[in-house]
Tab-separated table of C-alpha atoms in Angstrom:
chain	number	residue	atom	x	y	z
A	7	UNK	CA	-25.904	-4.360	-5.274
A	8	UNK	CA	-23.272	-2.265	-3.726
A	9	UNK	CA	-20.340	-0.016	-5.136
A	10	UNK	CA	-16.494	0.699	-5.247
A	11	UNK	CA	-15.326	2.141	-2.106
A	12	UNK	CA	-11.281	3.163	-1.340
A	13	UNK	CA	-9.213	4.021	1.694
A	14	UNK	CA	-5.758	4.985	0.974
A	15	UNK	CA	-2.934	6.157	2.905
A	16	UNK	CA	-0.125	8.234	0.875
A	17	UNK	CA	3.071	8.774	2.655
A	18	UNK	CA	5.876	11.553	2.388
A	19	UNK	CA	8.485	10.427	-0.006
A	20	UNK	CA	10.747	12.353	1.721
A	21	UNK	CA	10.713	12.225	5.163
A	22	UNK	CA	13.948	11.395	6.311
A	23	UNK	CA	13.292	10.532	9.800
A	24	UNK	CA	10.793	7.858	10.014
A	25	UNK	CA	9.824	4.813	7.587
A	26	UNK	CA	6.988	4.788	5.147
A	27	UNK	CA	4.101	2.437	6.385
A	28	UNK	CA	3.242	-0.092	4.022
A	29	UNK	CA	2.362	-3.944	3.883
A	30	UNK	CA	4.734	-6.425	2.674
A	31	UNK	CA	3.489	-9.000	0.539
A	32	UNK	CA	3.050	-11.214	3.522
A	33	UNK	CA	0.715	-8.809	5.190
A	34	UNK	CA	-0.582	-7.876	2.007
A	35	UNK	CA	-1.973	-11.859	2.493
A	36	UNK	CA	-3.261	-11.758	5.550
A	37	UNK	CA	-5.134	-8.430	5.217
A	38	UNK	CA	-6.829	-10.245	2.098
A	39	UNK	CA	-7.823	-13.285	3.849
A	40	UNK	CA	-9.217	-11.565	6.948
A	41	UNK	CA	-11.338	-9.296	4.412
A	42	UNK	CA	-12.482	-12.709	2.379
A	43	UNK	CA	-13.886	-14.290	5.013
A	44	UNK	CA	-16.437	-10.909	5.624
A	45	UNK	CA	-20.338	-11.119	4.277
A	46	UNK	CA	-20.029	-7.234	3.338
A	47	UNK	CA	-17.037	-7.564	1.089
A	48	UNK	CA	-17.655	-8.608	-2.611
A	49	UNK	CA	-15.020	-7.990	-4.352
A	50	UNK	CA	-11.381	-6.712	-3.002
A	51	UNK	CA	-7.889	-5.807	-4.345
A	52	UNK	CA	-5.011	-4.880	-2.202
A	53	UNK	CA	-1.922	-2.198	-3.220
A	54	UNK	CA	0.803	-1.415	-0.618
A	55	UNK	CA	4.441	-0.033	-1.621
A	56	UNK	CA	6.488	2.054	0.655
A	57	UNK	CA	4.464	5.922	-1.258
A	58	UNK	CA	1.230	4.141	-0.824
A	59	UNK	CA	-1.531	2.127	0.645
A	60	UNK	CA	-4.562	1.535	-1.966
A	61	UNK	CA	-7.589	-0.955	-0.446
A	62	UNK	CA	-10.059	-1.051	-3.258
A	63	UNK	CA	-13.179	-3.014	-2.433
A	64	UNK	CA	-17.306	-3.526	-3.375
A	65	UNK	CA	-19.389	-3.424	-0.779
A	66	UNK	CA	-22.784	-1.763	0.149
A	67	UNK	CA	-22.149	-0.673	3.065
A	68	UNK	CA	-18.483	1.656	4.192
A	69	UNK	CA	-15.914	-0.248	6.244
A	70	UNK	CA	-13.250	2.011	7.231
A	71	UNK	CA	-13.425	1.306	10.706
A	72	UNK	CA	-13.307	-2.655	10.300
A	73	UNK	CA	-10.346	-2.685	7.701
A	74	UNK	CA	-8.508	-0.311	9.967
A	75	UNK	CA	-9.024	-2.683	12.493
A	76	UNK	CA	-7.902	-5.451	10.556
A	77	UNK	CA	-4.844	-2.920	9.396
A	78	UNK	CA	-3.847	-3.130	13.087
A	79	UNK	CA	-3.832	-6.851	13.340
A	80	UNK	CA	-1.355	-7.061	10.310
A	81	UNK	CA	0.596	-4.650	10.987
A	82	UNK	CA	0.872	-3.886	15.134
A	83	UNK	CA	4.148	-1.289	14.489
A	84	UNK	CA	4.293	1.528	12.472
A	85	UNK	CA	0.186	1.563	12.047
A	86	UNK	CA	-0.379	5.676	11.215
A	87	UNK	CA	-3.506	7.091	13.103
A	88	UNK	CA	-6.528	6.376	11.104
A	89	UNK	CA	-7.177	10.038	10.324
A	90	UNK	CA	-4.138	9.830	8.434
A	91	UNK	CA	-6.500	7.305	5.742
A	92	UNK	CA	-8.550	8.885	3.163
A	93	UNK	CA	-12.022	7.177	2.906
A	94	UNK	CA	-13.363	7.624	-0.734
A	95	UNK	CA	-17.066	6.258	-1.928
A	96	UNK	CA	-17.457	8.419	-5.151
A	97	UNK	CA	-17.228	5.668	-7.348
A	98	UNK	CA	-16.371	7.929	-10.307
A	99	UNK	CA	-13.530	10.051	-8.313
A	100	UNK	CA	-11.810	6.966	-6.825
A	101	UNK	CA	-11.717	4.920	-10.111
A	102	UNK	CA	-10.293	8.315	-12.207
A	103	UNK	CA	-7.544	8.411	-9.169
A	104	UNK	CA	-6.446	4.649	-9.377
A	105	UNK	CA	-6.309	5.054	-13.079
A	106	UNK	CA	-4.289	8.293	-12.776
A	107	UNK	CA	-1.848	6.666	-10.345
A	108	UNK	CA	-1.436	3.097	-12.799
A	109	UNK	CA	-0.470	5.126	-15.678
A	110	UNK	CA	1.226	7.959	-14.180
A	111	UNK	CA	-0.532	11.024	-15.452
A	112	UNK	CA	-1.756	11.866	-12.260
A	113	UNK	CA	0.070	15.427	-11.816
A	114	UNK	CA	-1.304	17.789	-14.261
A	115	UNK	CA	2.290	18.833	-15.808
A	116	UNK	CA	4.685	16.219	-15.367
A	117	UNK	CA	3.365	12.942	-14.080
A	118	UNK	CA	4.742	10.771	-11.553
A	119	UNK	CA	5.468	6.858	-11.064
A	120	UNK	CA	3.512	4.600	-13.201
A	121	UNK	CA	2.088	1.595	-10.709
A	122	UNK	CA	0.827	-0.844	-13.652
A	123	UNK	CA	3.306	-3.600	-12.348
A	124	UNK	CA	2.258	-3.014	-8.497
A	125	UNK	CA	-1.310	-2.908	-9.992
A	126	UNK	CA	-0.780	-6.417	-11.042
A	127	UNK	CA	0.623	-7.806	-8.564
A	128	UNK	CA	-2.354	-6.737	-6.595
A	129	UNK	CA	-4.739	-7.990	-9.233
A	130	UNK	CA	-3.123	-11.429	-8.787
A	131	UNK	CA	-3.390	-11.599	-5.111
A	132	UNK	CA	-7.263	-10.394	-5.639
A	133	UNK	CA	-8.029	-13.267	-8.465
A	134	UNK	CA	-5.676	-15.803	-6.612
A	135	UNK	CA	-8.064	-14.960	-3.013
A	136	UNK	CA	-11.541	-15.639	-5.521
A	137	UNK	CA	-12.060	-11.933	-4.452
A	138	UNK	CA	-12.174	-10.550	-8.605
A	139	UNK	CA	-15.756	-10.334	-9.530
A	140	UNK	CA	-17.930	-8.936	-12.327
A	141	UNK	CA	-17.023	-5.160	-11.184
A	142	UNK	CA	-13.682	-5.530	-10.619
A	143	UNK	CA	-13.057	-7.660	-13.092
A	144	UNK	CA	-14.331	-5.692	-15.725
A	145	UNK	CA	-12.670	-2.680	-14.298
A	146	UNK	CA	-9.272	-4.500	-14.756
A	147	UNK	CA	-10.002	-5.691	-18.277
A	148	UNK	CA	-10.783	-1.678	-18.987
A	149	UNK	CA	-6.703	-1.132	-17.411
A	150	UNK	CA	-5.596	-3.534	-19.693
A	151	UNK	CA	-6.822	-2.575	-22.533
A	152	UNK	CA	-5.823	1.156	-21.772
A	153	UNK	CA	-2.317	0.144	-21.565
A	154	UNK	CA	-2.531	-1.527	-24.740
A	155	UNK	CA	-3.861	1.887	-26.461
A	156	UNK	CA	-1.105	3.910	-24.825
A	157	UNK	CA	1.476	1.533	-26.109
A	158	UNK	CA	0.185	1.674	-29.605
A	159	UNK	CA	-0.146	5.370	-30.014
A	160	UNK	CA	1.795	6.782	-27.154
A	161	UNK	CA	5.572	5.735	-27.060
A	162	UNK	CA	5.150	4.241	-23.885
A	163	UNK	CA	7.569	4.436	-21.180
A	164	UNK	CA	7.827	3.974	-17.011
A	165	UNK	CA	8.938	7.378	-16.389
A	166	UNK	CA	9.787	8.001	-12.593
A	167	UNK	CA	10.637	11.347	-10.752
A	168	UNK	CA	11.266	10.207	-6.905
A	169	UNK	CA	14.626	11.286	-5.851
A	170	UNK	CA	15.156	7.613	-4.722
A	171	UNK	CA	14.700	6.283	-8.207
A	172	UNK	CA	16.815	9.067	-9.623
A	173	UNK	CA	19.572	8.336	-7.681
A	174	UNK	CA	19.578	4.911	-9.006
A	175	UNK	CA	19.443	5.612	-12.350
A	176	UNK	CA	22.161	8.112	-11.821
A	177	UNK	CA	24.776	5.210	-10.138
A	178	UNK	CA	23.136	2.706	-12.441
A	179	UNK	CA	24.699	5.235	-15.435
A	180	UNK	CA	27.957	5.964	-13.722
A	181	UNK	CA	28.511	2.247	-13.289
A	182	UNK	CA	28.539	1.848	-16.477
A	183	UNK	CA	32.030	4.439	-17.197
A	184	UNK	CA	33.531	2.419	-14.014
A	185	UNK	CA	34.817	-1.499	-13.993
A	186	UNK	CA	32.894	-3.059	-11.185
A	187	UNK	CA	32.532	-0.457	-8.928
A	188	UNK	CA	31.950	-0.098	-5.022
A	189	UNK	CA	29.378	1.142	-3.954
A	190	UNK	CA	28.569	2.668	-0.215
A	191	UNK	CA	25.498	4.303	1.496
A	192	UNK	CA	26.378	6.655	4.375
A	193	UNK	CA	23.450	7.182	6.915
A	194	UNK	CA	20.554	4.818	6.586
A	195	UNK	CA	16.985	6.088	7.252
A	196	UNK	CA	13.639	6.089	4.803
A	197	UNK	CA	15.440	7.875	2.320
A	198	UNK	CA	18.257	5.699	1.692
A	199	UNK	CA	16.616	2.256	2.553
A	200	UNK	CA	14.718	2.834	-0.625
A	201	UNK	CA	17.736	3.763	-2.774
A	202	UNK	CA	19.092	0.418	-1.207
A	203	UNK	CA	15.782	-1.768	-2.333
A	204	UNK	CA	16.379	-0.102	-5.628
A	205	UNK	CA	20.176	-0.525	-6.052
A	206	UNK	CA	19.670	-4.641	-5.042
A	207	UNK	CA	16.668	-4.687	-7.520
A	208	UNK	CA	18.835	-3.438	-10.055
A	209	UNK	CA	21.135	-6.295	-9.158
A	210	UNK	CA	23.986	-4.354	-7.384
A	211	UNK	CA	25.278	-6.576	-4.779
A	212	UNK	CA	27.732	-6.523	-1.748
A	213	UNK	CA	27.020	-2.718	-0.671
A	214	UNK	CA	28.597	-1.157	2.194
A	215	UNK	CA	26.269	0.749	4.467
A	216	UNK	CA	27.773	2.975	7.387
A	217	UNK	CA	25.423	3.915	10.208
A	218	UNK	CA	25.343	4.293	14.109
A	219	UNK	CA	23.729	1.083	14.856
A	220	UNK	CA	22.807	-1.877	13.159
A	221	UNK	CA	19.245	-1.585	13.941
A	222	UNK	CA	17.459	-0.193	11.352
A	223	UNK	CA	18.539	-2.851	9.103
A	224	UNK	CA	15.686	-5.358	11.134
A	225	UNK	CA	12.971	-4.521	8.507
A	226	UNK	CA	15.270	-6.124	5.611
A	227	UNK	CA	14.106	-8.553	3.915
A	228	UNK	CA	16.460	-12.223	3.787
A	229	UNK	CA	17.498	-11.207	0.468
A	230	UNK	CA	18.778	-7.667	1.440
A	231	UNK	CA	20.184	-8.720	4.508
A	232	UNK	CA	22.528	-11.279	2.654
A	233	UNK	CA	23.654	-7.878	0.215
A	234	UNK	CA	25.511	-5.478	2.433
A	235	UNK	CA	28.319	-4.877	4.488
A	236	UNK	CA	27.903	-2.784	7.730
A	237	UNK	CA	30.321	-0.447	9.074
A	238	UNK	CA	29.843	1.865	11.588
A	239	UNK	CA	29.954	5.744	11.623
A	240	UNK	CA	33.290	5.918	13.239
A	241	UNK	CA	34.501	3.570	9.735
A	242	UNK	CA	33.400	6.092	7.563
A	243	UNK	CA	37.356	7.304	6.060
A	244	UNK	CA	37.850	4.168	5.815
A	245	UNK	CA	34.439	3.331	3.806
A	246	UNK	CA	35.582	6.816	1.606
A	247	UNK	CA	38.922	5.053	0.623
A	248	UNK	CA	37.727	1.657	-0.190
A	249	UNK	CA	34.651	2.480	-1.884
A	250	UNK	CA	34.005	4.535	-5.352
A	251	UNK	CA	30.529	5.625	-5.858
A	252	UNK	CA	29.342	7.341	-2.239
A	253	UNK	CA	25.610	8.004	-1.186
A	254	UNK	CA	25.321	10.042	1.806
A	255	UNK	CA	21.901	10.500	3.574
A	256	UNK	CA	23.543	11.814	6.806
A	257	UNK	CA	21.652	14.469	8.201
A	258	UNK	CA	24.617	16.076	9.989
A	259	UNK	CA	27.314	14.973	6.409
A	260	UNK	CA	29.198	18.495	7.385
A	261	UNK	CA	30.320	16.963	10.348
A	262	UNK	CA	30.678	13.237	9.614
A	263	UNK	CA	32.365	13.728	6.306
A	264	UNK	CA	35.329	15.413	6.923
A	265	UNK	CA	36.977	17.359	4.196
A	266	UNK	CA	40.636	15.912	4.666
A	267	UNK	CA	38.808	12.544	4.556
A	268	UNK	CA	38.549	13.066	0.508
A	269	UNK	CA	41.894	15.151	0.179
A	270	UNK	CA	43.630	12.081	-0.332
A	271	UNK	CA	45.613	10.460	-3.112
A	272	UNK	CA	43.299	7.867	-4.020
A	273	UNK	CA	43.956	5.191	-6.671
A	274	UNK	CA	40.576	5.642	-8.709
A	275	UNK	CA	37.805	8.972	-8.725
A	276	UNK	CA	35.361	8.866	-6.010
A	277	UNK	CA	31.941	10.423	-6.691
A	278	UNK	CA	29.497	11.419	-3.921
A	279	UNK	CA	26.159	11.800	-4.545
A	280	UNK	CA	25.150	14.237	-0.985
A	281	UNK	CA	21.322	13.793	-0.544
A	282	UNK	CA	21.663	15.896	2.621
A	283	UNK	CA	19.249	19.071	3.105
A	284	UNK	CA	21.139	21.598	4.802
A	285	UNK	CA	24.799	20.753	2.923
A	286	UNK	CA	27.216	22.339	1.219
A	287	UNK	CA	30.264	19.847	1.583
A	288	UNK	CA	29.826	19.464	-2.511
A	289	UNK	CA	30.502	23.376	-3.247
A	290	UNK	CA	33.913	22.693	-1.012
A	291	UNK	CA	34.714	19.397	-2.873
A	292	UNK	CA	34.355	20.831	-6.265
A	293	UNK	CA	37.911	22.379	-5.799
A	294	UNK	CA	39.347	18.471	-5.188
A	295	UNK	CA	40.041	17.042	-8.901
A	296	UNK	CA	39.667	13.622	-7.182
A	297	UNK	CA	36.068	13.807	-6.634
A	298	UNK	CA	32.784	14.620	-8.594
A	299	UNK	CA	30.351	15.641	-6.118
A	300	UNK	CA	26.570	15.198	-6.510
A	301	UNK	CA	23.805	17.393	-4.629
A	302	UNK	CA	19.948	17.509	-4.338
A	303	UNK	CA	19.635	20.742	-6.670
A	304	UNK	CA	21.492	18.476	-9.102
A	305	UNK	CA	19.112	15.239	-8.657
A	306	UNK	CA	16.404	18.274	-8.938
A	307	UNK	CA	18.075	18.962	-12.602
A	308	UNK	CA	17.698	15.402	-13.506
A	309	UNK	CA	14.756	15.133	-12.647
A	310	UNK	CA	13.221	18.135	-14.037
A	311	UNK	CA	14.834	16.920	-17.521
A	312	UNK	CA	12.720	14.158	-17.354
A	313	UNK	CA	10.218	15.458	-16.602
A	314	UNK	CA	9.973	17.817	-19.975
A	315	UNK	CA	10.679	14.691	-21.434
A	316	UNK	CA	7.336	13.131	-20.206
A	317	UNK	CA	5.399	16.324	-21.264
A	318	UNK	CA	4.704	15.343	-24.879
A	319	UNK	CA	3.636	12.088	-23.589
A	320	UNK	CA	1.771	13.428	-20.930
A	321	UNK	CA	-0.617	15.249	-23.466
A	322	UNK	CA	-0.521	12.051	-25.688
A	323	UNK	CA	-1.846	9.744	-22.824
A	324	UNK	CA	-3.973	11.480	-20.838
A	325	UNK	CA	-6.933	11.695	-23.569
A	326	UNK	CA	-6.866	8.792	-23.644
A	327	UNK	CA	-6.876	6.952	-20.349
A	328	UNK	CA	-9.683	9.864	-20.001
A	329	UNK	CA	-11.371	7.982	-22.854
A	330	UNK	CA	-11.029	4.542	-22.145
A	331	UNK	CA	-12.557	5.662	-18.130
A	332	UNK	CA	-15.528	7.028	-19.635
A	333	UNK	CA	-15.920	3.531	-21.213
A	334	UNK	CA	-16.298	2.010	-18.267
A	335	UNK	CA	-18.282	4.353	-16.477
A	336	UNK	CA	-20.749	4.172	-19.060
A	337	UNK	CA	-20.725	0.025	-18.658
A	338	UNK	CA	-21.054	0.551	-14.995
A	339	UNK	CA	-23.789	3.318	-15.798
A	340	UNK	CA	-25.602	0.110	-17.875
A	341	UNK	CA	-25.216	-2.674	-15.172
A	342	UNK	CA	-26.234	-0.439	-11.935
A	343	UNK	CA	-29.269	0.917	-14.254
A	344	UNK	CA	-30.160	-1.925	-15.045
A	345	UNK	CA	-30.183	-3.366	-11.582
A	346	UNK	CA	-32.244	-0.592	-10.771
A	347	UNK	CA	-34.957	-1.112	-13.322
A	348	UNK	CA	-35.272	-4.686	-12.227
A	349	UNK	CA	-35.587	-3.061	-8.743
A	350	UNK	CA	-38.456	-0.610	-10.102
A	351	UNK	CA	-40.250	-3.466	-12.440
A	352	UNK	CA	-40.614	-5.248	-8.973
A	353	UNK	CA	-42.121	-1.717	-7.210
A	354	UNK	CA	-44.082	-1.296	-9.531
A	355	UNK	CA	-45.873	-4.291	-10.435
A	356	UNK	CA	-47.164	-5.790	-13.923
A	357	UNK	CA	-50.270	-3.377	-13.948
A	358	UNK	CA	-50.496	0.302	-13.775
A	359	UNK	CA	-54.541	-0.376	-13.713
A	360	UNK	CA	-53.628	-2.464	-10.326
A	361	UNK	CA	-52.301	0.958	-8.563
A	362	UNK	CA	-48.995	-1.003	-7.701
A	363	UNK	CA	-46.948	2.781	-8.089
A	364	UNK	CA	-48.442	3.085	-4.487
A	365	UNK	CA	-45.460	0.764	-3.237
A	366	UNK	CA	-43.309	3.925	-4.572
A	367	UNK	CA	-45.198	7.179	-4.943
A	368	UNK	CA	-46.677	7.413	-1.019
A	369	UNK	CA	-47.830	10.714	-1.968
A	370	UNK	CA	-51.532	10.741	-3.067
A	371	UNK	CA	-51.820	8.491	-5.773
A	372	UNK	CA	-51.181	11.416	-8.927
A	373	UNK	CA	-53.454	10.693	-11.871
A	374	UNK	CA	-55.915	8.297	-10.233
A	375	UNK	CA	-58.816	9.488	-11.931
A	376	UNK	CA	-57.367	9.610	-15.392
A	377	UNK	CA	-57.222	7.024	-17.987
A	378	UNK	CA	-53.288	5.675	-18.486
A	379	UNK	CA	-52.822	5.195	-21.522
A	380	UNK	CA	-50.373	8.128	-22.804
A	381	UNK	CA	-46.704	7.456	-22.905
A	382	UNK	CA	-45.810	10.212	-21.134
A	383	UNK	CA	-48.023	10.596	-18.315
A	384	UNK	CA	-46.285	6.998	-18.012
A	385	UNK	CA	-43.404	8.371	-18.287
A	386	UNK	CA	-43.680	10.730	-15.310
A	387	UNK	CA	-44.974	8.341	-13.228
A	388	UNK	CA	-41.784	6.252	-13.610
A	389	UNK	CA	-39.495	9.230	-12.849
A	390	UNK	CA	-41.024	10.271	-9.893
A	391	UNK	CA	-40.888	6.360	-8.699
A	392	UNK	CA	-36.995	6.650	-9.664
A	393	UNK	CA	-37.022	9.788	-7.712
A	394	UNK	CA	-38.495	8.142	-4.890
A	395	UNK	CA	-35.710	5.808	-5.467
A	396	UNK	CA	-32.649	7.812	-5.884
A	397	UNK	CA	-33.469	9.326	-2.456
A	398	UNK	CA	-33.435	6.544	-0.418
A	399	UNK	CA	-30.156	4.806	-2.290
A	400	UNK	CA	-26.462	5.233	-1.606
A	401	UNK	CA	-26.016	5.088	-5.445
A	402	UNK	CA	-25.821	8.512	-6.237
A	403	UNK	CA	-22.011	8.893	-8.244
A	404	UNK	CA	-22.474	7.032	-11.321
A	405	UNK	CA	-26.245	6.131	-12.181
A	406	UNK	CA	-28.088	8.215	-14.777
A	407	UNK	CA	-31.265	8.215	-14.192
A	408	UNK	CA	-32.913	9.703	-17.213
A	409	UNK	CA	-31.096	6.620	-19.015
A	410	UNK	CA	-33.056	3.990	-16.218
A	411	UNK	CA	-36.171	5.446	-17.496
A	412	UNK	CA	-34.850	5.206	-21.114
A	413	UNK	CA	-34.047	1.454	-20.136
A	414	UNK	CA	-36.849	0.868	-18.641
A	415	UNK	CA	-39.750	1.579	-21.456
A	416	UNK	CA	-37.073	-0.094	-23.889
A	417	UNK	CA	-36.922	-3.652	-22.240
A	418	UNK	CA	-40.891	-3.714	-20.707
């Protein structure tokens, strides 16, 4: 037997200064082939995206320490401490979580990024490896059918809040009111790297990306690196005049954009969309007819419009993802009772005449001298064996154990 166990690593969307650690699909591959090829790993499915690292497995015994050992092998730079991973083995909090985070009701008001696409992805890998069993496999079948159910009662939609996501939308939109527009990205750190993975998924190509040094751009993949154009920070007027949608991440924009670089007489609008923290450059560029300036308080706006929106969904959904867990819960209830009832049958033997509850009660045998032939001094017999059971097994999260002794009397 053994039981769902999680360690997951969730990163700050909007940390500015560093990169998110996550595997590429690559590493993704090699973390699931080292993990195949252990005894103590039964089933295994692998999520990594830039906001999160999700390593589901079934095991019976906890691995942390191994698969953050493995974690270093596949990924030697970047690798956060390991007390920066969460270690879950409460079968029943873990699987609510996942759920929560592949249908995107796990905030209690809003919501935030649905992962059913990463989720199957990851399921893919895990059936591709041989590494989807019975458990898993039945816990997938239970996601599937959930998204059906929202999509048939709920008017189902992918509803995403990150600022990084928002900001595509919003140049995906303004695109639209512009003939093939230009596109540049000013600064680029975690923030923007993601709005530049978005922009290319999108299929916005040829972008112009001003920073200090070309370094940063060595974690691009060959498909990115074939979709921009660098220039460097001392290009930047220039990148303002040749270029019509602008994305500034710059951490010091007050200094690097310069106002007289926009009071020009340009031949189309230019809109900048300033993602930086401590800026007010768009309050001063309001009073230039030439430009429509963007801020964070008005990606915040955006975003909290959206997010309303998803409230009538929200209540819509949730029951019933909530549902469609208990469902599953109660199968895995069934199967782990049912293991354990096979596991009692054997403890205590064909004949309660034979004194075979010794293997389980060590106590002094209780009822020795009485004939056993009522139900329910059976009956307590078995549930102090289970008893003797449940405190000597890791499977404490999910099992009922009145329903084992239910089982039991029903199938002997």
């Amino acid at each position: 037997m053994g039981q769902f166990r999680l360690l997951s690593f969730s990163t700050n969307l909007y940390n500015l200064k560093s990169d998110a650690f996550y595997l590429d699909w690559d590493e993704c591959k090699q973390l699931m082939q080292n993990m195949k090829s252990w005894r103590e790993v039964n089933e295994l499915l692998i999520l990594s995206i830039p906001e999160r690292t999700e390593i589901i497995y079934h095991s019976e015994v906890d691995l942390e320490d191994k698969i953050f050992d493995a974690l270093s092998d596949c990924k030697k730079i970047g690798l956060p401490l390991k007390s920066e991973f969460q270690q879950t083995s409460d079968e029943e909090k873990l699987l609510v979580y996942l759920s929560e985070l592949c249908f995107g009701v796990q905030a209690s008001n809003y919501g935030t990024t649905p992962l059913f696409p990463s989720f199957i992805q990851a399921y893919e890998l895990a059936s591709q490896n041989e590494m989807v069993g019975e458990y898993l496999g039945q816990w997938w079948e239970n996601l599937i059918s959930t998204n059906k159910l929202i999509k048939k009662h709920v008017d189902y939609q992918l509803p995403n809040f990150s600022i990084t996501y928002t900001v595509s939308d919003l140049v995906t939109d303004l695109s639209k009111k512009l003939k093939t527009p230009k596109i540049a990205i000013m600064g680029f750190n975690s923030l923007s790297k993601r709005i530049f993975k978005n922009l290319t998924c999108k299929g916005f190509k040829n972008i112009t990306i001003v920073d200090k040094s070309i370094a940063p751009f060595s974690s691009l993949s060959k498909a990115e690196l074939n979709n921009f154009i660098f220039e460097p920070i001392s290009e930047v007027e220039n990148v303002i005049k040749d270029n019509d949608i602008l994305i500034s991440t710059l951490e010091d924009a007050q200094q690097s954009l310069q106002l007289s670089y926009f009071q020009k007489d340009f031949n189309t609008m230019k809109i900048l969309i300033d993602l930086s923290i401590k800026s007010n450059l768009t309050s001063i560029l309001n009073k230039i007819s030439q430009v429509i300036p963007f801020n964070l308080t008005d990606i915040y706006k955006i975003i909290e419009q959206k997010m309303e929106i998803n409230k009538k969904w929200m209540r819509k959904a949730k029951p019933i993802i909530s549902e469609k867990n208990l469902e599953f819960f109660q199968w895995i209830d069934t199967k782990k009772s049912q293991e354990m009832v096979t596991v009692a049958n054997e403890l205590l033997g064909e004949s309660i005449h034979k004194n075979q509850y010794s293997k389980v009660l060590i106590s002094e045998e209780p009822y020795s001298n009485l004939e056993i032939d009522d139900n329910r001094i059976n009956t307590l017999l078995l549930k102090k064996s289970i008893a003797k059971i449940k405190s000597n097994t890791q499977y404490k999260d999910i099992i009922n154990y009145n329903k084992m002794v239910n089982d039991f009397y029903q199938y002997n």
